[in-house]
Tab-separated table of C-alpha atoms (C1' of nucleotides) in Angstrom:
chain	number	residue	atom	x	y	z
A	15	MET	CA	-25.168	12.203	-43.507
A	16	GLU	CA	-27.513	13.820	-40.906
A	17	SER	CA	-26.304	17.273	-40.195
A	18	ARG	CA	-28.599	16.867	-36.796
A	19	SER	CA	-26.873	14.010	-35.490
A	20	ARG	CA	-25.036	16.100	-32.896
A	21	ARG	CA	-26.716	18.186	-30.129
A	22	VAL	CA	-30.284	16.061	-30.618
A	23	GLY	CA	-31.188	13.672	-27.517
A	24	ARG	CA	-30.323	14.202	-23.867
A	25	PRO	CA	-26.768	16.348	-23.348
A	26	ARG	CA	-24.430	13.638	-21.617
A	27	ARG	CA	-23.980	14.858	-18.654
A	28	LEU	CA	-20.856	12.607	-17.603
A	29	SER	CA	-17.606	12.242	-19.793
A	30	ARG	CA	-14.100	10.869	-19.255
A	31	GLU	CA	-12.904	14.305	-19.416
A	32	ALA	CA	-15.269	15.955	-16.884
A	33	ILE	CA	-14.895	12.361	-14.738
A	34	LEU	CA	-11.119	12.827	-14.585
A	35	ARG	CA	-10.862	16.608	-13.917
A	36	THR	CA	-13.037	15.685	-10.748
A	37	ALA	CA	-11.174	12.598	-9.784
A	38	GLU	CA	-8.078	15.313	-10.054
A	39	ARG	CA	-9.483	18.045	-7.637
A	40	ILE	CA	-10.627	15.300	-5.109
A	41	LEU	CA	-6.997	13.658	-5.451
A	42	THR	CA	-5.152	16.824	-5.102
A	43	GLU	CA	-7.473	18.967	-2.531
A	44	GLU	CA	-8.388	15.682	-0.445
A	45	GLY	CA	-5.986	12.636	-1.019
A	46	ALA	CA	-6.379	9.709	-2.869
A	47	GLU	CA	-8.070	7.706	0.399
A	48	HIS	CA	-11.057	10.261	-0.293
A	49	LEU	CA	-11.368	9.029	-3.917
A	50	SER	CA	-14.044	6.343	-4.576
A	51	MET	CA	-16.537	5.611	-7.232
A	52	ARG	CA	-19.532	6.371	-4.760
A	53	ARG	CA	-17.657	9.981	-3.775
A	54	LEU	CA	-16.602	10.782	-7.185
A	55	ALA	CA	-20.410	10.260	-8.413
A	56	LYS	CA	-21.840	12.386	-5.492
A	57	ASP	CA	-19.622	15.382	-6.216
A	58	MET	CA	-20.678	15.025	-10.128
A	59	SER	CA	-24.407	14.679	-9.276
A	60	SER	CA	-24.650	11.159	-10.533
A	61	THR	CA	-24.833	7.485	-9.763
A	62	PRO	CA	-21.870	5.284	-9.162
A	63	MET	CA	-23.079	3.335	-12.355
A	64	ALA	CA	-23.189	6.303	-14.385
A	65	LEU	CA	-19.192	6.552	-13.967
A	66	TYR	CA	-18.499	2.686	-15.255
A	67	HIS	CA	-19.858	3.745	-18.629
A	68	HIS	CA	-17.363	5.981	-19.177
A	69	VAL	CA	-14.308	3.748	-17.450
A	70	ARG	CA	-14.143	-0.376	-17.130
A	71	ASP	CA	-13.343	0.219	-13.512
A	72	LYS	CA	-10.928	1.662	-10.938
A	73	ASP	CA	-8.149	0.733	-11.812
A	74	GLU	CA	-8.437	2.157	-15.479
A	75	LEU	CA	-9.467	5.344	-13.646
A	76	LEU	CA	-6.578	5.878	-11.948
A	77	LEU	CA	-4.562	4.883	-15.242
A	78	LEU	CA	-6.008	7.588	-16.806
A	79	LEU	CA	-5.030	10.173	-14.165
A	80	LEU	CA	-1.425	8.911	-14.332
A	81	GLU	CA	-1.663	9.471	-17.969
A	82	VAL	CA	-3.040	12.928	-17.687
A	83	ARG	CA	-0.266	13.774	-15.132
A	84	THR	CA	2.305	12.551	-16.851
A	85	ALA	CA	1.490	14.101	-20.324
A	86	ARG	CA	1.407	17.349	-18.237
A	87	LEU	CA	5.423	16.570	-17.588
A	88	PRO	CA	7.689	19.234	-19.169
A	89	PRO	CA	10.458	17.027	-21.279
A	90	ALA	CA	13.021	15.907	-19.555
A	91	GLU	CA	16.733	17.594	-20.548
A	92	LEU	CA	19.082	14.740	-20.989
A	93	PRO	CA	22.357	15.602	-20.036
A	94	HIS	CA	25.730	14.263	-22.354
A	95	GLU	CA	27.755	12.755	-19.527
A	96	PRO	CA	26.489	9.040	-19.298
A	97	ARG	CA	26.077	9.003	-15.623
A	98	GLU	CA	24.394	12.400	-15.286
A	99	ARG	CA	22.034	11.369	-17.542
A	100	LEU	CA	21.351	8.595	-15.295
A	101	LEU	CA	20.662	10.361	-12.511
A	102	ALA	CA	18.185	12.783	-14.313
A	103	GLY	CA	16.298	9.550	-15.311
A	104	ALA	CA	15.905	8.702	-11.720
A	105	ARG	CA	15.589	11.951	-10.451
A	106	SER	CA	12.324	12.095	-13.840
A	107	LEU	CA	10.805	9.041	-12.332
A	108	HIS	CA	11.183	10.452	-8.618
A	109	GLU	CA	9.652	13.666	-9.047
A	110	MET	CA	6.729	11.990	-11.707
A	111	LEU	CA	5.430	9.854	-8.364
A	112	ALA	CA	6.141	12.476	-6.120
A	113	ASP	CA	3.032	14.492	-7.282
A	114	SER	CA	0.918	11.081	-7.717
A	115	PRO	CA	1.157	9.093	-4.803
A	116	TRP	CA	-1.810	7.396	-5.237
A	117	ALA	CA	-0.427	5.905	-8.848
A	118	MET	CA	2.213	3.839	-6.867
A	119	ASP	CA	-0.048	1.082	-6.321
A	120	ALA	CA	-0.645	0.628	-9.915
A	121	LEU	CA	3.135	0.930	-11.033
A	122	THR	CA	4.739	-1.466	-8.434
A	123	PRO	CA	4.342	-4.384	-10.230
A	124	ASP	CA	7.697	-4.219	-12.816
A	125	GLY	CA	7.360	-2.927	-16.955
A	126	ARG	CA	3.800	-2.038	-16.172
A	127	VAL	CA	4.264	1.567	-17.109
A	128	ASN	CA	2.843	4.014	-19.613
A	129	THR	CA	4.923	4.851	-22.326
A	130	PRO	CA	6.599	8.071	-21.354
A	131	THR	CA	7.776	6.360	-17.944
A	132	ARG	CA	8.962	3.583	-20.326
A	133	ARG	CA	11.058	6.053	-22.032
A	134	ILE	CA	12.713	7.345	-18.899
A	135	VAL	CA	13.194	3.366	-17.819
A	136	GLU	CA	14.972	3.100	-21.293
A	137	THR	CA	17.221	6.023	-21.200
A	138	MET	CA	18.381	5.488	-18.000
A	139	ILE	CA	19.439	1.741	-18.931
A	140	ASP	CA	20.708	2.852	-22.062
A	141	ALA	CA	23.207	5.690	-19.801
A	142	ALA	CA	24.514	2.753	-17.655
A	143	VAL	CA	25.348	0.918	-20.827
A	144	ALA	CA	27.166	4.164	-21.824
A	145	CYS	CA	28.873	4.138	-18.556
A	146	GLY	CA	30.315	0.640	-19.441
A	147	LEU	CA	28.239	-2.049	-17.952
A	148	ASN	CA	26.842	-4.501	-19.982
A	149	HIS	CA	23.127	-5.181	-20.439
A	150	GLU	CA	22.200	-7.337	-17.891
A	151	ARG	CA	24.743	-5.442	-15.083
A	152	ALA	CA	22.778	-2.232	-17.025
A	153	ARG	CA	19.089	-3.712	-16.071
A	154	HIS	CA	20.146	-4.671	-12.863
A	155	ALA	CA	21.381	-1.551	-11.871
A	156	TYR	CA	18.092	0.255	-13.226
A	157	ARG	CA	16.339	-2.162	-10.894
A	158	VAL	CA	18.556	-1.169	-7.928
A	159	ILE	CA	17.893	2.453	-8.614
A	160	TRP	CA	13.959	1.953	-8.656
A	161	TYR	CA	13.899	0.352	-5.555
A	162	TYR	CA	15.832	2.753	-4.278
A	163	THR	CA	13.321	5.689	-5.264
A	164	LEU	CA	10.607	3.554	-4.460
A	165	GLY	CA	11.686	2.833	-1.132
A	166	GLU	CA	11.988	6.753	-0.470
A	167	LEU	CA	8.669	7.595	-1.975
A	168	LEU	CA	6.573	4.975	-0.078
A	169	VAL	CA	8.658	6.594	3.229
A	170	ARG	CA	7.747	10.297	1.804
A	171	PHE	CA	4.105	9.462	1.151
A	172	HIS	CA	3.854	7.668	4.859
A	173	ARG	CA	5.047	10.569	6.851
A	174	GLU	CA	2.909	13.371	4.753
A	175	ARG	CA	0.172	11.318	5.825
A	176	ALA	CA	0.375	10.836	9.037
A	177	ARG	CA	1.138	14.545	9.601
A	178	ARG	CA	-2.302	15.511	8.116
A	179	GLN	CA	-4.114	13.191	9.925
A	180	GLY	CA	-2.172	14.217	12.872
A	181	ASP	CA	-0.376	11.863	15.373
A	182	SER	CA	-3.242	10.153	16.931
A	183	THR	CA	-3.241	7.435	14.591
A	184	PRO	CA	-4.413	3.919	15.542
A	185	TRP	CA	-0.818	2.974	15.151
A	186	GLU	CA	0.673	5.864	17.180
A	187	ARG	CA	-1.691	5.052	19.864
A	188	ALA	CA	-0.501	1.038	19.837
A	189	MET	CA	2.630	2.097	19.590
A	190	HIS	CA	2.301	4.012	23.267
A	191	SER	CA	0.603	0.950	24.904
A	192	LEU	CA	3.246	-1.125	23.464
A	193	ASP	CA	6.453	-0.080	24.510
A	194	PRO	CA	6.322	3.494	26.941
A	195	VAL	CA	9.842	3.534	27.280
A	196	ALA	CA	10.737	3.034	23.511
A	197	PHE	CA	8.826	6.315	22.110
A	198	PRO	CA	10.864	9.063	23.825
A	199	LEU	CA	13.621	7.309	21.868
A	200	LEU	CA	11.320	7.229	18.574
A	201	ALA	CA	10.422	10.412	19.201
A	202	GLY	CA	13.741	11.727	18.949
A	203	LEU	CA	14.540	9.616	15.826
A	204	GLY	CA	11.178	11.104	14.243
A	205	ALA	CA	12.537	14.646	14.668
A	206	GLN	CA	16.030	13.711	12.976
A	207	LEU	CA	13.998	12.151	10.477
A	208	THR	CA	12.066	14.971	9.514
A	209	GLU	CA	15.312	17.125	9.350
A	210	ILE	CA	16.612	14.755	6.942
A	211	ALA	CA	13.445	14.242	5.026
A	212	GLY	CA	14.302	17.891	3.190
A	213	THR	CA	14.993	18.184	-0.009
A	214	GLY	CA	18.244	16.993	-1.896
A	215	HIS	CA	18.227	13.703	0.090
A	216	TYR	CA	17.186	11.963	-2.213
A	217	GLN	CA	19.776	13.231	-4.440
A	218	ARG	CA	22.249	12.615	-2.044
A	219	GLY	CA	21.347	8.724	-1.624
A	220	LEU	CA	20.924	8.337	-5.650
A	221	GLU	CA	24.671	9.027	-6.013
A	222	ALA	CA	25.794	7.393	-3.666
A	223	VAL	CA	23.904	4.364	-5.213
A	224	VAL	CA	24.826	4.754	-8.683
A	225	ASP	CA	28.335	5.033	-7.680
A	226	GLY	CA	28.296	2.001	-6.032
A	227	LEU	CA	26.796	0.572	-9.421
A	228	LEU	CA	29.140	1.968	-11.306
A	229	ARG	CA	31.872	0.898	-9.637
A	230	LYS	CA	35.021	-0.649	-11.476
A	231	GLY	CA	36.032	-4.295	-11.020
A	232	VAL	CA	32.892	-6.473	-10.111
A	233	ALA	CA	31.680	-9.113	-11.906
B	21	MET	CA	-8.198	-15.098	48.464
B	22	GLU	CA	-10.668	-17.499	47.124
B	23	SER	CA	-8.857	-20.513	45.815
B	24	ARG	CA	-12.108	-20.860	43.211
B	25	SER	CA	-11.724	-17.706	41.817
B	26	ARG	CA	-10.590	-19.318	38.805
B	27	ARG	CA	-12.880	-21.650	36.313
B	28	VAL	CA	-15.766	-19.976	37.691
B	29	GLY	CA	-18.576	-18.353	35.587
B	30	ARG	CA	-18.142	-18.808	31.924
B	31	PRO	CA	-15.048	-19.846	30.167
B	32	ARG	CA	-13.786	-17.001	28.186
B	33	ARG	CA	-14.157	-18.010	24.520
B	34	LEU	CA	-11.729	-15.888	23.364
B	35	SER	CA	-8.178	-14.795	24.394
B	36	ARG	CA	-5.561	-12.749	22.661
B	37	GLU	CA	-3.298	-15.611	21.942
B	38	ALA	CA	-6.256	-17.804	20.389
B	39	ILE	CA	-7.135	-14.365	18.455
B	40	LEU	CA	-3.462	-14.552	16.863
B	41	ARG	CA	-3.192	-17.946	16.383
B	42	THR	CA	-6.106	-17.573	14.063
B	43	ALA	CA	-5.254	-14.171	12.425
B	44	GLU	CA	-1.766	-16.185	11.693
B	45	ARG	CA	-3.469	-18.786	9.652
B	46	ILE	CA	-5.563	-16.643	7.664
B	47	LEU	CA	-2.485	-14.426	7.270
B	48	THR	CA	-0.156	-17.843	6.176
B	49	GLU	CA	-2.960	-19.924	4.448
B	50	GLU	CA	-4.581	-17.008	2.476
B	51	GLY	CA	-2.783	-13.718	2.805
B	52	ALA	CA	-3.574	-10.298	4.306
B	53	GLU	CA	-6.347	-9.170	2.136
B	54	HIS	CA	-8.476	-11.650	3.669
B	55	LEU	CA	-7.756	-11.210	6.835
B	56	SER	CA	-10.357	-8.804	8.575
B	57	MET	CA	-11.985	-8.264	12.249
B	58	ARG	CA	-15.486	-9.687	10.874
B	59	ARG	CA	-13.711	-12.809	9.113
B	60	LEU	CA	-11.386	-13.799	12.028
B	61	ALA	CA	-14.415	-13.437	14.177
B	62	LYS	CA	-16.174	-15.305	11.877
B	63	ASP	CA	-13.809	-18.235	11.874
B	64	MET	CA	-13.359	-18.287	15.419
B	65	SER	CA	-17.381	-18.746	15.845
B	66	SER	CA	-17.994	-15.423	17.559
B	67	THR	CA	-18.379	-11.631	16.386
B	68	PRO	CA	-16.507	-8.791	15.305
B	69	MET	CA	-17.354	-6.966	18.453
B	70	ALA	CA	-15.851	-9.601	20.570
B	71	LEU	CA	-12.703	-9.243	19.279
B	72	TYR	CA	-12.405	-5.561	20.830
B	73	HIS	CA	-12.522	-6.967	23.676
B	74	HIS	CA	-8.681	-8.409	23.324
B	75	VAL	CA	-7.148	-5.777	20.880
B	76	ARG	CA	-7.887	-1.916	20.808
B	77	ASP	CA	-8.360	-2.275	16.929
B	78	LYS	CA	-7.256	-3.675	13.729
B	79	ASP	CA	-3.805	-1.862	13.684
B	80	GLU	CA	-2.997	-3.030	17.062
B	81	LEU	CA	-3.819	-6.746	15.988
B	82	LEU	CA	-1.544	-6.244	12.924
B	83	LEU	CA	1.383	-4.958	15.488
B	84	LEU	CA	1.170	-8.226	17.752
B	85	LEU	CA	1.096	-10.283	15.089
B	86	LEU	CA	4.295	-8.703	13.824
B	87	GLU	CA	5.462	-9.050	17.526
B	88	VAL	CA	4.802	-12.614	16.998
B	89	ARG	CA	6.969	-13.445	14.077
B	90	THR	CA	10.075	-11.354	15.353
B	91	ALA	CA	9.869	-13.064	18.043
B	92	ARG	CA	10.238	-16.423	16.394
B	93	LEU	CA	13.752	-15.174	14.527
B	94	PRO	CA	16.512	-16.925	15.335
B	95	PRO	CA	18.971	-14.274	16.852
B	96	ALA	CA	21.144	-12.575	13.880
B	97	GLU	CA	24.827	-13.553	13.905
B	98	LEU	CA	27.078	-10.825	14.123
B	99	PRO	CA	30.344	-10.987	11.760
B	100	HIS	CA	32.755	-8.714	13.185
B	101	GLU	CA	34.115	-7.117	9.620
B	102	PRO	CA	32.127	-3.649	9.982
B	103	ARG	CA	31.093	-3.862	6.235
B	104	GLU	CA	29.720	-7.518	6.462
B	105	ARG	CA	27.843	-6.335	9.857
B	106	LEU	CA	26.207	-3.569	7.515
B	107	LEU	CA	25.332	-6.432	5.199
B	108	ALA	CA	23.773	-9.205	7.789
B	109	GLY	CA	21.721	-6.187	9.439
B	110	ALA	CA	20.111	-5.178	6.151
B	111	ARG	CA	19.741	-9.285	5.246
B	112	SER	CA	18.027	-9.386	8.522
B	113	LEU	CA	15.604	-6.601	8.131
B	114	HIS	CA	14.762	-7.735	4.486
B	115	GLU	CA	14.439	-11.473	5.735
B	116	MET	CA	11.788	-10.376	8.702
B	117	LEU	CA	9.763	-8.743	6.262
B	118	ALA	CA	9.899	-11.209	3.423
B	119	ASP	CA	7.948	-13.265	5.682
B	120	SER	CA	5.683	-10.370	6.752
B	121	PRO	CA	4.484	-8.482	4.270
B	122	TRP	CA	1.487	-7.357	5.720
B	123	ALA	CA	3.116	-5.554	8.284
B	124	MET	CA	4.890	-3.166	5.476
B	125	ASP	CA	2.069	-0.753	6.483
B	126	ALA	CA	2.826	-0.280	9.665
B	127	LEU	CA	6.685	-0.293	9.222
B	128	THR	CA	6.712	2.492	6.477
B	129	PRO	CA	6.701	5.958	9.108
B	130	ASP	CA	9.990	5.901	10.174
B	131	GLY	CA	11.286	4.390	13.365
B	132	ARG	CA	8.031	3.091	14.123
B	133	VAL	CA	9.676	-0.402	14.676
B	134	ASN	CA	9.505	-2.964	17.655
B	135	THR	CA	12.248	-3.555	19.649
B	136	PRO	CA	13.910	-6.342	17.862
B	137	THR	CA	13.871	-4.332	14.243
B	138	ARG	CA	15.109	-1.520	16.512
B	139	ARG	CA	17.943	-3.790	17.392
B	140	ILE	CA	18.684	-4.191	13.777
B	141	VAL	CA	19.016	-0.993	13.155
B	142	GLU	CA	21.340	0.301	15.561
B	143	THR	CA	23.542	-2.215	14.978
B	144	MET	CA	23.699	-1.488	11.037
B	145	ILE	CA	24.007	2.520	12.256
B	146	ASP	CA	26.662	1.415	14.528
B	147	ALA	CA	28.649	-0.786	12.067
B	148	ALA	CA	28.454	2.185	9.275
B	149	VAL	CA	30.283	4.428	12.090
B	150	ALA	CA	32.712	1.578	12.777
B	151	CYS	CA	33.174	1.955	8.416
B	152	GLY	CA	34.192	5.661	9.049
B	153	LEU	CA	31.394	7.826	8.237
B	154	ASN	CA	30.398	10.006	11.170
B	155	HIS	CA	27.150	9.943	12.427
B	156	GLU	CA	25.133	11.776	10.057
B	157	ARG	CA	26.259	10.136	7.014
B	158	ALA	CA	25.808	6.756	8.761
B	159	ARG	CA	22.247	7.853	9.847
B	160	HIS	CA	22.043	8.774	6.123
B	161	ALA	CA	23.456	5.151	4.933
B	162	TYR	CA	20.927	3.101	6.716
B	163	ARG	CA	18.184	4.996	5.514
B	164	VAL	CA	19.481	4.379	1.599
B	165	ILE	CA	19.680	0.694	2.305
B	166	TRP	CA	16.340	0.646	3.904
B	167	TYR	CA	14.897	2.515	0.927
B	168	TYR	CA	16.386	0.071	-1.610
B	169	THR	CA	15.100	-2.955	1.066
B	170	LEU	CA	11.620	-1.617	1.423
B	171	GLY	CA	11.195	-0.971	-2.761
B	172	GLU	CA	12.731	-4.419	-3.457
B	173	LEU	CA	10.069	-5.854	-0.981
B	174	LEU	CA	7.209	-3.503	-2.473
B	175	VAL	CA	7.993	-4.823	-6.031
B	176	ARG	CA	8.496	-8.622	-4.846
B	177	PHE	CA	4.847	-8.896	-2.764
B	178	HIS	CA	3.102	-6.888	-5.819
B	179	ARG	CA	4.700	-9.734	-8.337
B	180	GLU	CA	3.551	-12.460	-6.333
B	181	ARG	CA	0.255	-11.045	-5.711
B	182	ALA	CA	0.216	-10.834	-9.759
B	183	ARG	CA	1.031	-14.460	-9.801
B	184	ARG	CA	-1.366	-15.515	-7.376
B	185	GLN	CA	-4.248	-13.623	-9.248
B	186	GLY	CA	-3.085	-15.039	-12.468
B	187	ASP	CA	-2.687	-12.361	-15.556
B	188	SER	CA	-6.544	-10.751	-15.678
B	189	THR	CA	-5.795	-8.495	-13.035
B	190	PRO	CA	-8.189	-5.196	-14.062
B	191	TRP	CA	-4.951	-3.344	-14.111
B	192	GLU	CA	-3.720	-6.142	-16.637
B	193	ARG	CA	-6.735	-5.926	-18.880
B	194	ALA	CA	-6.662	-1.810	-18.512
B	195	MET	CA	-2.849	-2.321	-20.045
B	196	HIS	CA	-4.337	-4.117	-23.009
B	197	SER	CA	-7.001	-1.805	-23.543
B	198	LEU	CA	-4.475	1.155	-23.349
B	199	ASP	CA	-1.801	0.242	-25.426
B	200	PRO	CA	-1.812	-2.933	-27.334
B	201	VAL	CA	1.598	-1.979	-29.140
B	202	ALA	CA	3.404	-1.894	-25.760
B	203	PHE	CA	2.192	-4.808	-24.284
B	204	PRO	CA	4.739	-7.715	-25.882
B	205	LEU	CA	7.369	-5.655	-25.182
B	206	LEU	CA	6.502	-5.215	-21.552
B	207	ALA	CA	6.056	-8.976	-21.663
B	208	GLY	CA	9.648	-9.664	-22.744
B	209	LEU	CA	10.504	-7.281	-20.102
B	210	GLY	CA	8.204	-9.246	-17.807
B	211	ALA	CA	10.398	-12.751	-18.126
B	212	GLN	CA	13.469	-10.693	-17.571
B	213	LEU	CA	12.356	-9.604	-14.401
B	214	THR	CA	11.017	-12.972	-13.240
B	215	GLU	CA	14.307	-14.280	-14.191
B	216	ILE	CA	16.362	-11.604	-12.479
B	217	ALA	CA	13.849	-11.927	-9.347
B	218	GLY	CA	16.021	-15.057	-8.227
B	219	THR	CA	17.279	-15.376	-4.651
B	220	GLY	CA	20.797	-13.314	-4.569
B	221	HIS	CA	19.538	-10.436	-6.580
B	222	TYR	CA	18.762	-8.433	-3.715
B	223	GLN	CA	22.270	-9.360	-1.887
B	224	ARG	CA	24.049	-8.290	-5.243
B	225	GLY	CA	21.999	-4.867	-5.486
B	226	LEU	CA	22.490	-4.376	-1.759
B	227	GLU	CA	26.469	-5.049	-2.147
B	228	ALA	CA	26.534	-1.829	-4.461
B	229	VAL	CA	24.692	0.497	-2.274
B	230	VAL	CA	26.675	-0.304	0.705
B	231	ASP	CA	29.876	0.343	-0.965
B	232	GLY	CA	28.505	3.819	-3.029
B	233	LEU	CA	27.668	4.775	0.670
B	234	LEU	CA	30.924	3.678	2.171
B	235	ARG	CA	32.886	5.310	-0.831
B	236	LYS	CA	35.721	7.288	0.583
B	237	GLY	CA	36.028	11.099	-0.485
B	238	VAL	CA	32.536	12.286	-0.140
B	239	ALA	CA	31.184	14.971	1.871
C	8	DA	C1'	-26.201	5.042	-25.479
C	9	DC	C1'	-26.552	6.689	-21.535
C	10	DC	C1'	-28.106	6.950	-17.105
C	11	DT	C1'	-30.638	5.094	-12.327
C	12	DG	C1'	-31.851	1.993	-8.275
C	13	DA	C1'	-31.663	-1.649	-5.618
C	14	DA	C1'	-29.064	-5.157	-4.865
C	15	DC	C1'	-25.083	-8.033	-3.580
C	16	DA	C1'	-20.912	-8.732	-0.727
C	17	DC	C1'	-18.498	-6.579	1.861
C	18	DC	C1'	-15.407	-3.144	5.334
C	19	DG	C1'	-14.000	-1.009	10.355
C	20	DT	C1'	-16.121	0.322	14.281
C	21	DT	C1'	-19.481	2.332	17.621
C	22	DC	C1'	-23.588	1.678	20.857
C	23	DA	C1'	-26.699	0.066	23.979
C	24	DA	C1'	-28.250	-4.310	25.949
C	25	DG	C1'	-27.843	-8.722	27.660
C	26	DT	C1'	-25.432	-12.690	30.938
D	18	DA	C1'	-15.934	-8.784	32.064
D	19	DC	C1'	-17.108	-10.737	28.298
D	20	DC	C1'	-19.921	-11.205	24.459
D	21	DT	C1'	-24.110	-10.459	20.660
D	22	DG	C1'	-26.886	-7.634	17.306
D	23	DA	C1'	-28.495	-3.847	15.201
D	24	DA	C1'	-26.784	-0.221	13.582
D	25	DC	C1'	-23.381	4.049	11.271
D	26	DA	C1'	-20.886	5.207	7.576
D	27	DC	C1'	-18.396	2.959	4.061
D	28	DC	C1'	-16.567	0.257	-0.294
D	29	DG	C1'	-16.407	-2.025	-5.823
D	30	DT	C1'	-18.765	-4.252	-8.541
D	31	DT	C1'	-23.103	-5.882	-10.932
D	32	DC	C1'	-28.392	-6.686	-12.830
D	33	DA	C1'	-32.321	-5.256	-14.389
D	34	DA	C1'	-35.289	-1.634	-15.742
D	35	DG	C1'	-35.754	3.194	-17.731
D	36	DT	C1'	-35.222	7.066	-21.538
DNA sequence: ACCTGAACACCGTTCAAGT
DNA sequence: ACCTGAACACCGTTCAAGT
């Protein structure tokens, strides 16, 4: 073997790690809407096409970013009581994605999740079985919980984005022009909703959903 | 008044109605991802900027399209039993949006809905009160139901899009390259999920959610 | 192997000019 | 008032060429 096989030639300017680091920075500092291949390349003083030598396409990039984040998560504690285990699993999913809004697009087609996520899903289905549901009902229960979680996250992200951009989005303007009478009503609703949106409200709804799913005497 | 004030000058080639008709056609025939201002203009043998004379921007266009569709909906029947009324309201929202996936983006910021939709929301909150919840819990119940509905719709749309595009989306390829071991498992899951996704599964989960929200003895 | 530059096929929107 | 054409500031991705 040639001992000088390393460090010969031009040093690599790009690497997966460096790309992921820069992408992470853009994501956290400016949000997913600012992460583009062109922008990423510019921030690394490179060209868009150089990136394609390290990732297959933008989807793979986003997927890798999700892997990086989930790997950083502390391992979830698993309560003994099965109902608590179900709740804990849902909270884990919720937390994981609350930090990575941009990953929603990749995750919404079902079953397409990375290994840590899949483990949470399996834990939840097992917990539902331990609560007395048969396998079919347990899978169904998981899905209902997932839909609730997904919907909550979606609304959460949209609200945050709206706040970041101020109140003068094109939609906001359209709202005004379409139904001026409705606006005070909606503004009132908005205030209520912000109040409601605090921490703990996901948890509260989750318990209702879980209890509804675990209730006895339903086929 | 001048009786020849109509039909003088060049006839208007574009109109809101014609624009909405063409946009509707593109939406139903090819999906929201093919609806762009440029494409719309081309289909009408016009230029992108001509459209901006009739709608403020693309958001307003989408909003108008949603108005058109909701106006076409048959008026929902309102059952007497409050729990049934709550379920019927949720089903109406679900149906309405199941026909208009492209409207999801506009709807997810809360409270930002057109008049027919707002009426459904009010009906649901009233029904929850009639079920014995106070106003705060009734609003909360509505939101939990909405999150569940939204999540279900989101997964539904993504699945449909994936089916339309075949199995070789960039994501699918990324999945293979990342974890080949995982794939058979996920493929199995996918089959189960498709089976589960049939009609009636939204309804079944909805009842569990509603019963969980209406259960007695919870603060 | 790694990177560049030009190009392809798109976006939504603005601006100045035409009739 | 209604419409056009050119332009601005973007996208993701491909292709052919450079070192």
